[in-house]
mmCIF file of C-alpha atoms and ligand atoms in Angstrom:
data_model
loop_
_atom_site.group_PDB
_atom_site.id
_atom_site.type_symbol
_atom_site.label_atom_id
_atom_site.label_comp_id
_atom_site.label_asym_id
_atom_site.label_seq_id
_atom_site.Cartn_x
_atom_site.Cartn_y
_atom_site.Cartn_z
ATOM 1 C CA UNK A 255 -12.692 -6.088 -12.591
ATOM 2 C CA UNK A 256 -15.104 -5.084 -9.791
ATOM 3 C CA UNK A 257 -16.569 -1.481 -9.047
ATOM 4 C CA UNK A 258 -13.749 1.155 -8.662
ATOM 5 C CA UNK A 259 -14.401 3.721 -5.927
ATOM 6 C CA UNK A 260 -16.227 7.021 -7.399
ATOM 7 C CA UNK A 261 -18.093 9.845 -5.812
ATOM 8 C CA UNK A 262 -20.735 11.814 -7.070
ATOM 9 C CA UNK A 263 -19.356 15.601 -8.016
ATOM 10 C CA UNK A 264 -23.033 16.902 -7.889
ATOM 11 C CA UNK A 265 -23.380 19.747 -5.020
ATOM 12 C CA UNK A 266 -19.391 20.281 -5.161
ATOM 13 C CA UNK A 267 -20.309 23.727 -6.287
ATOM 14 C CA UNK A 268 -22.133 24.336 -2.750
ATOM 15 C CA UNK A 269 -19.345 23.089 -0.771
ATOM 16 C CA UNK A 270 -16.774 20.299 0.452
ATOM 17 C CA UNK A 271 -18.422 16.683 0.064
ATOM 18 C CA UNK A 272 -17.054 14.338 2.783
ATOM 19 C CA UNK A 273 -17.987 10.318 2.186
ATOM 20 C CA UNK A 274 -16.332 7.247 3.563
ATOM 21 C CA UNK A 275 -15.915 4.087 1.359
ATOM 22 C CA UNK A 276 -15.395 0.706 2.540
ATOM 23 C CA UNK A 277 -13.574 -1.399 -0.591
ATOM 24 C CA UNK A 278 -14.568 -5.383 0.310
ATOM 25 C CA UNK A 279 -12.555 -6.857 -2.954
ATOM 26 C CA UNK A 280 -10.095 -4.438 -3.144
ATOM 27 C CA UNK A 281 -7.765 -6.278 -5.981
ATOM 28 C CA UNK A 282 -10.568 -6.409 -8.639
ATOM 29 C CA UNK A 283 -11.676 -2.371 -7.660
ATOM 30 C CA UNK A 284 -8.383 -0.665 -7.611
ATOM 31 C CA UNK A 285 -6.438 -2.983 -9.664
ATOM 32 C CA UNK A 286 -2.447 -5.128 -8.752
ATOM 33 C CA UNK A 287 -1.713 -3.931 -5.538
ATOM 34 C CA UNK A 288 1.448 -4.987 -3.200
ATOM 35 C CA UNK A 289 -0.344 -7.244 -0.610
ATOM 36 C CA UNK A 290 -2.989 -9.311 -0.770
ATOM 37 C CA UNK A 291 -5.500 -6.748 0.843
ATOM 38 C CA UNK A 292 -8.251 -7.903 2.830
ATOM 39 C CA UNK A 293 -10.521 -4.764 2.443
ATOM 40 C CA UNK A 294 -9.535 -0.982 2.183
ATOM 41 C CA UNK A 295 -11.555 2.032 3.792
ATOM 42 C CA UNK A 296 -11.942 5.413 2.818
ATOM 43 C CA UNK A 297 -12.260 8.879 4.107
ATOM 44 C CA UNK A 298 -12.143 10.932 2.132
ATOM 45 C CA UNK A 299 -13.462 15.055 1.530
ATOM 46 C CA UNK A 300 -13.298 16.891 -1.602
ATOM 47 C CA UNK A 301 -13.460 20.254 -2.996
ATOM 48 C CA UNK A 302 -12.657 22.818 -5.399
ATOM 49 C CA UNK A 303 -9.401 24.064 -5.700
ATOM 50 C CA UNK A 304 -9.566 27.097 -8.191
ATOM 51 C CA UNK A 305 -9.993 26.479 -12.089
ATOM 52 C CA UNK A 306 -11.584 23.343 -12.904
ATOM 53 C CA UNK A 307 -9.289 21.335 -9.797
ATOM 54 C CA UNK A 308 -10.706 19.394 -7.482
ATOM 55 C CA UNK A 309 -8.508 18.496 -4.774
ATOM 56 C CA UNK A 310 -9.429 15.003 -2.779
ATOM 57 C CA UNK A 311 -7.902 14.153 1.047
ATOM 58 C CA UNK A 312 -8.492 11.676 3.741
ATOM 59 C CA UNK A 313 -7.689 9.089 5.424
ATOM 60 C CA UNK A 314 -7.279 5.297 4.001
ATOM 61 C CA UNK A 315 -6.733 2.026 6.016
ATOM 62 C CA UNK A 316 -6.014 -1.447 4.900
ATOM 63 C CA UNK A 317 -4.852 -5.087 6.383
ATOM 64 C CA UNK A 318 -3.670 -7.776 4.974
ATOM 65 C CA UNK A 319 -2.339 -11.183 6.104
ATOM 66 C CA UNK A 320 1.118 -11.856 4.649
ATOM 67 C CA UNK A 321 4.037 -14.488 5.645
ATOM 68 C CA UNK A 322 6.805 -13.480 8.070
ATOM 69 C CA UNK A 323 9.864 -12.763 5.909
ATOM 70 C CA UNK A 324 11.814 -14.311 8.401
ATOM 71 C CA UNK A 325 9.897 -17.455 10.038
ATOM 72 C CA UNK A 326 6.938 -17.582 7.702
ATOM 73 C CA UNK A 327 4.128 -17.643 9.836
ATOM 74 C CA UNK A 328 0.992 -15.851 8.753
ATOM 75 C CA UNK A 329 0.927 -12.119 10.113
ATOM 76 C CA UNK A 330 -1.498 -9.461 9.944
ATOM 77 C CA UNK A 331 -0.107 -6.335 8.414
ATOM 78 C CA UNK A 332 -1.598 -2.509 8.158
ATOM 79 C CA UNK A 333 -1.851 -0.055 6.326
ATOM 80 C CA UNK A 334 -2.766 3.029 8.283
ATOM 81 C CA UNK A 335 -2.089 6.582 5.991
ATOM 82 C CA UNK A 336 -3.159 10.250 5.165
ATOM 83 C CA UNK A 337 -3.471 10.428 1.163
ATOM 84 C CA UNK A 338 -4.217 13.684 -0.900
ATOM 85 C CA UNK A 339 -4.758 13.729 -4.863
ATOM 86 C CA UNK A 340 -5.062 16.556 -6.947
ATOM 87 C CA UNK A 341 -7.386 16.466 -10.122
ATOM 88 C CA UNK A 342 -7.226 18.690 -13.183
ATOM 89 C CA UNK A 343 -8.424 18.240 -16.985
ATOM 90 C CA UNK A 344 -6.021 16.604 -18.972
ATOM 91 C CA UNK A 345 -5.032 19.012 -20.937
ATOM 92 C CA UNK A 346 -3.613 21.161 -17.518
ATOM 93 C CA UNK A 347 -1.651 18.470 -16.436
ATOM 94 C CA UNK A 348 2.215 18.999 -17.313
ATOM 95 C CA UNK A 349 4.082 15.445 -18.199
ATOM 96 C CA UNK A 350 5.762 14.371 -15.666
ATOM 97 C CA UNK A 351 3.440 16.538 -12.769
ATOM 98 C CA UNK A 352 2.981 13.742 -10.249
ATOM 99 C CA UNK A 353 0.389 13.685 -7.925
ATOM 100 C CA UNK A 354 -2.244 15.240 -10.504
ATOM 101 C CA UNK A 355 -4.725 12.812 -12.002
ATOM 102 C CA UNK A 356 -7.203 13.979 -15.058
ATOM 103 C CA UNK A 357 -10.422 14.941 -14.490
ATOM 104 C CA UNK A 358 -12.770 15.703 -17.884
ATOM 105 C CA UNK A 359 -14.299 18.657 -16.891
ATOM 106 C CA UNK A 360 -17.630 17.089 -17.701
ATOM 107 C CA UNK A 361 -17.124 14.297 -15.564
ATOM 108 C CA UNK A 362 -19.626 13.553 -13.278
ATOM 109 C CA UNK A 363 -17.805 11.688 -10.801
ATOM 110 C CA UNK A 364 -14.247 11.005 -9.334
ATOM 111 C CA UNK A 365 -12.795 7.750 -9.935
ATOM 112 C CA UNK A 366 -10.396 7.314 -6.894
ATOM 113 C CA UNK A 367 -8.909 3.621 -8.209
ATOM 114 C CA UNK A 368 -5.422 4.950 -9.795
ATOM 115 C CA UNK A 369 -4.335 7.583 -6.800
ATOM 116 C CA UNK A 370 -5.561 4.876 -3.797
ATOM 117 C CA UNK A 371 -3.343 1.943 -5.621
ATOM 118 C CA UNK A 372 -0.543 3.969 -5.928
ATOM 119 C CA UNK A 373 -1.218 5.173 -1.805
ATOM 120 C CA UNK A 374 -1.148 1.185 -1.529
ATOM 121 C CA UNK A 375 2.221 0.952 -3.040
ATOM 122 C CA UNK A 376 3.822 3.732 -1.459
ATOM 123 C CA UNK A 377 2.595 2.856 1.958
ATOM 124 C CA UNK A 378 2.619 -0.905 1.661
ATOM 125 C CA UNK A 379 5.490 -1.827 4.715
ATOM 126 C CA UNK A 380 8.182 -3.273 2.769
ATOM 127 C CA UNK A 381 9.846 -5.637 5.312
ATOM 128 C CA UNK A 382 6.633 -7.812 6.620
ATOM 129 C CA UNK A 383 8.300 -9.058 10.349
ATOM 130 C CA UNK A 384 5.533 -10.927 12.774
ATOM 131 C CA UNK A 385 7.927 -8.542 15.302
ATOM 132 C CA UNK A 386 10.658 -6.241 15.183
ATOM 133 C CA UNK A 387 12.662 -8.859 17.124
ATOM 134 C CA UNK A 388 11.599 -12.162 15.081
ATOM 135 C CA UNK A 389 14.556 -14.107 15.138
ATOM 136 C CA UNK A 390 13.310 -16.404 12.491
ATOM 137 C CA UNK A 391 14.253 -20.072 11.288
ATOM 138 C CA UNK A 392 17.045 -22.479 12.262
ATOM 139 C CA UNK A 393 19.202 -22.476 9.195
ATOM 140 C CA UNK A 394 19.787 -26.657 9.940
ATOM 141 C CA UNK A 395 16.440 -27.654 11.225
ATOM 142 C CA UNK A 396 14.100 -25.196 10.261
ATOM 143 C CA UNK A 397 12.986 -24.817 13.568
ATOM 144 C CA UNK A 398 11.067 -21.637 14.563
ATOM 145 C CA UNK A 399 13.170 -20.290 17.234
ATOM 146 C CA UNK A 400 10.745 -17.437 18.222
ATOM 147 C CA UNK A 401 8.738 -20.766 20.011
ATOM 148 C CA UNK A 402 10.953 -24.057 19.735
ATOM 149 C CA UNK A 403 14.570 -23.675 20.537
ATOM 150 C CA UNK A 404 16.970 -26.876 18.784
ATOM 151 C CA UNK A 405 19.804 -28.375 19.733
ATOM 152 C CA UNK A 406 21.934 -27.227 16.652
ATOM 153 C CA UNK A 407 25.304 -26.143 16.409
ATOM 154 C CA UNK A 408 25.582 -22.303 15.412
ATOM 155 C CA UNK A 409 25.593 -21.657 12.275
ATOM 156 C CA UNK A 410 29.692 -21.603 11.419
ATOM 157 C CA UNK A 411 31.165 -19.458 8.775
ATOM 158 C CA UNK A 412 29.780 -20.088 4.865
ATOM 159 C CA UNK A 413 32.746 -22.515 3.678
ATOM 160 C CA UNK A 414 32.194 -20.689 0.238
ATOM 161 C CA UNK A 415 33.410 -17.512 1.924
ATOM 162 C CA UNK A 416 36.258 -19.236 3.687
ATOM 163 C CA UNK A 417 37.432 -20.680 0.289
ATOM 164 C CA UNK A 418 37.037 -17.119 -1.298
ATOM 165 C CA UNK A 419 39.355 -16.012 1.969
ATOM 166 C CA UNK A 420 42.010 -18.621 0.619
ATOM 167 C CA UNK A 421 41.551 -16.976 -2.586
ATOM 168 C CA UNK A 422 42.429 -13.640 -1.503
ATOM 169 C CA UNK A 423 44.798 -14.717 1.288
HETATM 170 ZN ZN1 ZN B 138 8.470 -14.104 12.378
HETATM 171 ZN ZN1 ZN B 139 17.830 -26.257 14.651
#
Protein backbone atom coordinates (compact mmCIF):
# COMPACT_ATOMS: atom_id res chain seq x y z
CA UNK A 1 0.00 0.00 0.00
CA UNK A 2 1.69 3.21 -1.22
CA UNK A 3 1.34 6.85 0.32
CA UNK A 4 -2.37 7.94 0.58
CA UNK A 5 -2.96 11.61 -0.25
CA UNK A 6 -2.84 13.92 3.06
CA UNK A 7 -2.47 17.60 3.62
CA UNK A 8 -1.02 19.36 6.30
CA UNK A 9 -3.98 21.11 8.61
CA UNK A 10 -1.30 23.54 10.09
CA UNK A 11 -2.29 27.37 9.20
CA UNK A 12 -6.08 26.17 8.56
CA UNK A 13 -6.84 28.44 11.44
CA UNK A 14 -5.50 31.55 9.26
CA UNK A 15 -7.41 30.67 6.29
CA UNK A 16 -8.42 28.31 3.24
CA UNK A 17 -5.30 26.05 2.20
CA UNK A 18 -5.45 25.31 -1.57
CA UNK A 19 -2.78 22.36 -2.83
CA UNK A 20 -2.85 20.22 -5.91
CA UNK A 21 -1.78 16.50 -5.75
CA UNK A 22 -0.70 14.46 -8.53
CA UNK A 23 -1.36 10.47 -7.43
CA UNK A 24 1.35 8.40 -9.90
CA UNK A 25 0.23 4.74 -8.43
CA UNK A 26 -3.06 5.49 -7.70
CA UNK A 27 -4.30 1.66 -6.84
CA UNK A 28 -1.74 1.15 -3.98
CA UNK A 29 -2.60 5.10 -2.52
CA UNK A 30 -6.31 5.14 -2.55
CA UNK A 31 -6.98 1.55 -2.49
CA UNK A 32 -9.55 -1.05 -5.32
CA UNK A 33 -10.75 1.35 -7.58
CA UNK A 34 -13.08 0.67 -10.85
CA UNK A 35 -10.46 1.12 -13.67
CA UNK A 36 -7.16 0.50 -13.88
CA UNK A 37 -6.10 4.25 -13.32
CA UNK A 38 -3.12 5.54 -14.84
CA UNK A 39 -2.54 8.51 -12.39
CA UNK A 40 -5.14 10.79 -10.56
CA UNK A 41 -4.72 14.68 -9.89
CA UNK A 42 -5.92 16.79 -7.31
CA UNK A 43 -7.22 20.19 -6.59
CA UNK A 44 -8.26 20.56 -3.96
CA UNK A 45 -8.97 23.78 -1.09
CA UNK A 46 -9.96 23.33 2.38
CA UNK A 47 -11.35 25.10 5.25
CA UNK A 48 -13.23 25.36 8.31
CA UNK A 49 -16.70 24.88 8.35
CA UNK A 50 -17.94 25.80 11.96
CA UNK A 51 -17.27 23.34 15.00
CA UNK A 52 -14.43 21.17 14.53
CA UNK A 53 -15.55 20.54 10.38
CA UNK A 54 -13.40 20.93 7.85
CA UNK A 55 -14.95 20.94 4.60
CA UNK A 56 -12.54 19.81 1.45
CA UNK A 57 -13.51 20.73 -2.54
CA UNK A 58 -11.85 20.62 -5.86
CA UNK A 59 -11.38 19.34 -8.74
CA UNK A 60 -10.02 15.59 -9.54
CA UNK A 61 -9.01 14.08 -12.97
CA UNK A 62 -8.06 10.62 -13.94
CA UNK A 63 -7.43 8.31 -17.27
CA UNK A 64 -7.26 5.09 -17.73
CA UNK A 65 -6.89 2.69 -20.69
CA UNK A 66 -9.65 0.07 -20.69
CA UNK A 67 -11.05 -2.43 -23.56
CA UNK A 68 -13.97 -1.38 -25.78
CA UNK A 69 -17.02 -3.22 -24.40
CA UNK A 70 -18.05 -3.72 -27.74
CA UNK A 71 -14.91 -4.40 -30.17
CA UNK A 72 -12.22 -4.67 -27.54
CA UNK A 73 -9.69 -2.46 -28.63
CA UNK A 74 -7.72 -0.55 -26.04
CA UNK A 75 -9.36 2.99 -25.31
CA UNK A 76 -8.42 5.78 -23.24
CA UNK A 77 -11.09 6.71 -20.78
CA UNK A 78 -11.51 9.97 -18.29
CA UNK A 79 -12.40 10.86 -15.49
CA UNK A 80 -13.00 14.58 -15.36
CA UNK A 81 -15.22 15.67 -11.87
CA UNK A 82 -15.94 18.33 -9.10
CA UNK A 83 -15.75 16.36 -5.61
CA UNK A 84 -16.57 17.90 -2.09
CA UNK A 85 -16.11 15.94 1.36
CA UNK A 86 -17.13 16.99 4.57
CA UNK A 87 -15.02 16.04 7.76
CA UNK A 88 -16.18 15.92 11.36
CA UNK A 89 -14.91 13.93 14.60
CA UNK A 90 -16.30 10.70 14.83
CA UNK A 91 -18.28 11.01 17.41
CA UNK A 92 -20.52 13.96 15.27
CA UNK A 93 -21.04 11.83 12.54
CA UNK A 94 -24.72 10.27 12.55
CA UNK A 95 -24.76 6.44 11.05
CA UNK A 96 -25.76 6.41 7.99
CA UNK A 97 -24.68 10.51 7.24
CA UNK A 98 -23.00 10.02 3.88
CA UNK A 99 -20.67 12.25 2.58
CA UNK A 100 -19.04 12.96 6.16
CA UNK A 101 -15.72 11.28 6.84
CA UNK A 102 -14.05 11.38 10.58
CA UNK A 103 -11.62 13.63 11.40
CA UNK A 104 -9.88 13.20 15.20
CA UNK A 105 -9.87 16.52 16.22
CA UNK A 106 -6.19 16.17 16.96
CA UNK A 107 -5.37 15.11 13.68
CA UNK A 108 -2.80 16.77 12.04
CA UNK A 109 -3.57 16.08 8.60
CA UNK A 110 -6.42 15.04 6.14
CA UNK A 111 -6.23 11.75 4.66
CA UNK A 112 -8.16 12.21 1.31
CA UNK A 113 -7.80 8.18 0.20
CA UNK A 114 -11.51 6.96 1.29
CA UNK A 115 -13.68 10.16 -0.17
CA UNK A 116 -11.35 10.29 -3.70
CA UNK A 117 -11.99 6.26 -4.19
CA UNK A 118 -15.40 6.53 -3.65
CA UNK A 119 -15.35 9.97 -6.31
CA UNK A 120 -13.59 7.14 -8.53
CA UNK A 121 -16.48 4.85 -8.24
CA UNK A 122 -19.18 7.18 -8.59
CA UNK A 123 -17.69 8.90 -11.55
CA UNK A 124 -15.99 5.94 -13.17
CA UNK A 125 -18.12 5.87 -16.89
CA UNK A 126 -19.86 2.69 -16.67
CA UNK A 127 -20.26 1.73 -20.38
CA UNK A 128 -16.41 2.07 -21.73
CA UNK A 129 -17.32 2.59 -25.87
CA UNK A 130 -14.01 3.60 -28.10
CA UNK A 131 -17.23 5.86 -29.63
CA UNK A 132 -20.71 6.46 -29.09
CA UNK A 133 -21.29 4.84 -32.51
CA UNK A 134 -18.84 1.67 -32.17
CA UNK A 135 -20.58 -0.86 -33.93
CA UNK A 136 -18.42 -3.56 -32.55
CA UNK A 137 -17.59 -7.30 -33.60
CA UNK A 138 -18.97 -9.60 -36.31
CA UNK A 139 -20.89 -12.12 -34.31
CA UNK A 140 -19.50 -15.02 -37.15
CA UNK A 141 -16.07 -13.77 -37.86
CA UNK A 142 -15.11 -11.60 -35.25
CA UNK A 143 -14.29 -9.06 -37.52
CA UNK A 144 -14.04 -5.43 -36.29
CA UNK A 145 -16.52 -3.74 -38.38
CA UNK A 146 -15.67 -0.16 -37.18
CA UNK A 147 -12.37 -0.87 -39.80
CA UNK A 148 -12.83 -4.30 -41.76
CA UNK A 149 -16.22 -4.94 -43.16
CA UNK A 150 -16.90 -9.19 -43.89
CA UNK A 151 -18.73 -10.85 -46.14
CA UNK A 152 -21.15 -12.52 -43.55
CA UNK A 153 -24.65 -13.14 -43.67
CA UNK A 154 -26.65 -10.96 -41.01
CA UNK A 155 -26.95 -12.23 -38.09
CA UNK A 156 -30.62 -14.22 -38.39
CA UNK A 157 -32.91 -14.66 -35.50
CA UNK A 158 -31.39 -16.78 -32.21
CA UNK A 159 -32.92 -20.36 -33.18
CA UNK A 160 -33.26 -20.71 -29.28
CA UNK A 161 -35.80 -17.88 -29.42
CA UNK A 162 -37.54 -19.26 -32.46
CA UNK A 163 -37.93 -22.66 -30.64
CA UNK A 164 -39.20 -20.76 -27.46
CA UNK A 165 -41.77 -19.01 -30.22
CA UNK A 166 -42.94 -22.70 -31.06
CA UNK A 167 -43.28 -23.09 -27.47
CA UNK A 168 -45.59 -20.35 -26.94
CA UNK A 169 -47.21 -20.49 -30.40
ZN1 LIG B 1 -15.17 -0.08 -30.09
ZN1 LIG C 1 -17.95 -11.36 -40.37
Amino acid sequence: MGESPRIGLAGLDAGPISCALRLEAPGEQLGELPLPFERVELEVEIRRAGGEAVRARGTLGASAVVECRRCLVPTRVEVDAEWEALFRPSARITPGEEGVWALDAEARELDLAAPIREELWVHAPEYRECSAECPGLCSRCGARRADEPCDCPPPGPDPRWAALDGVRG
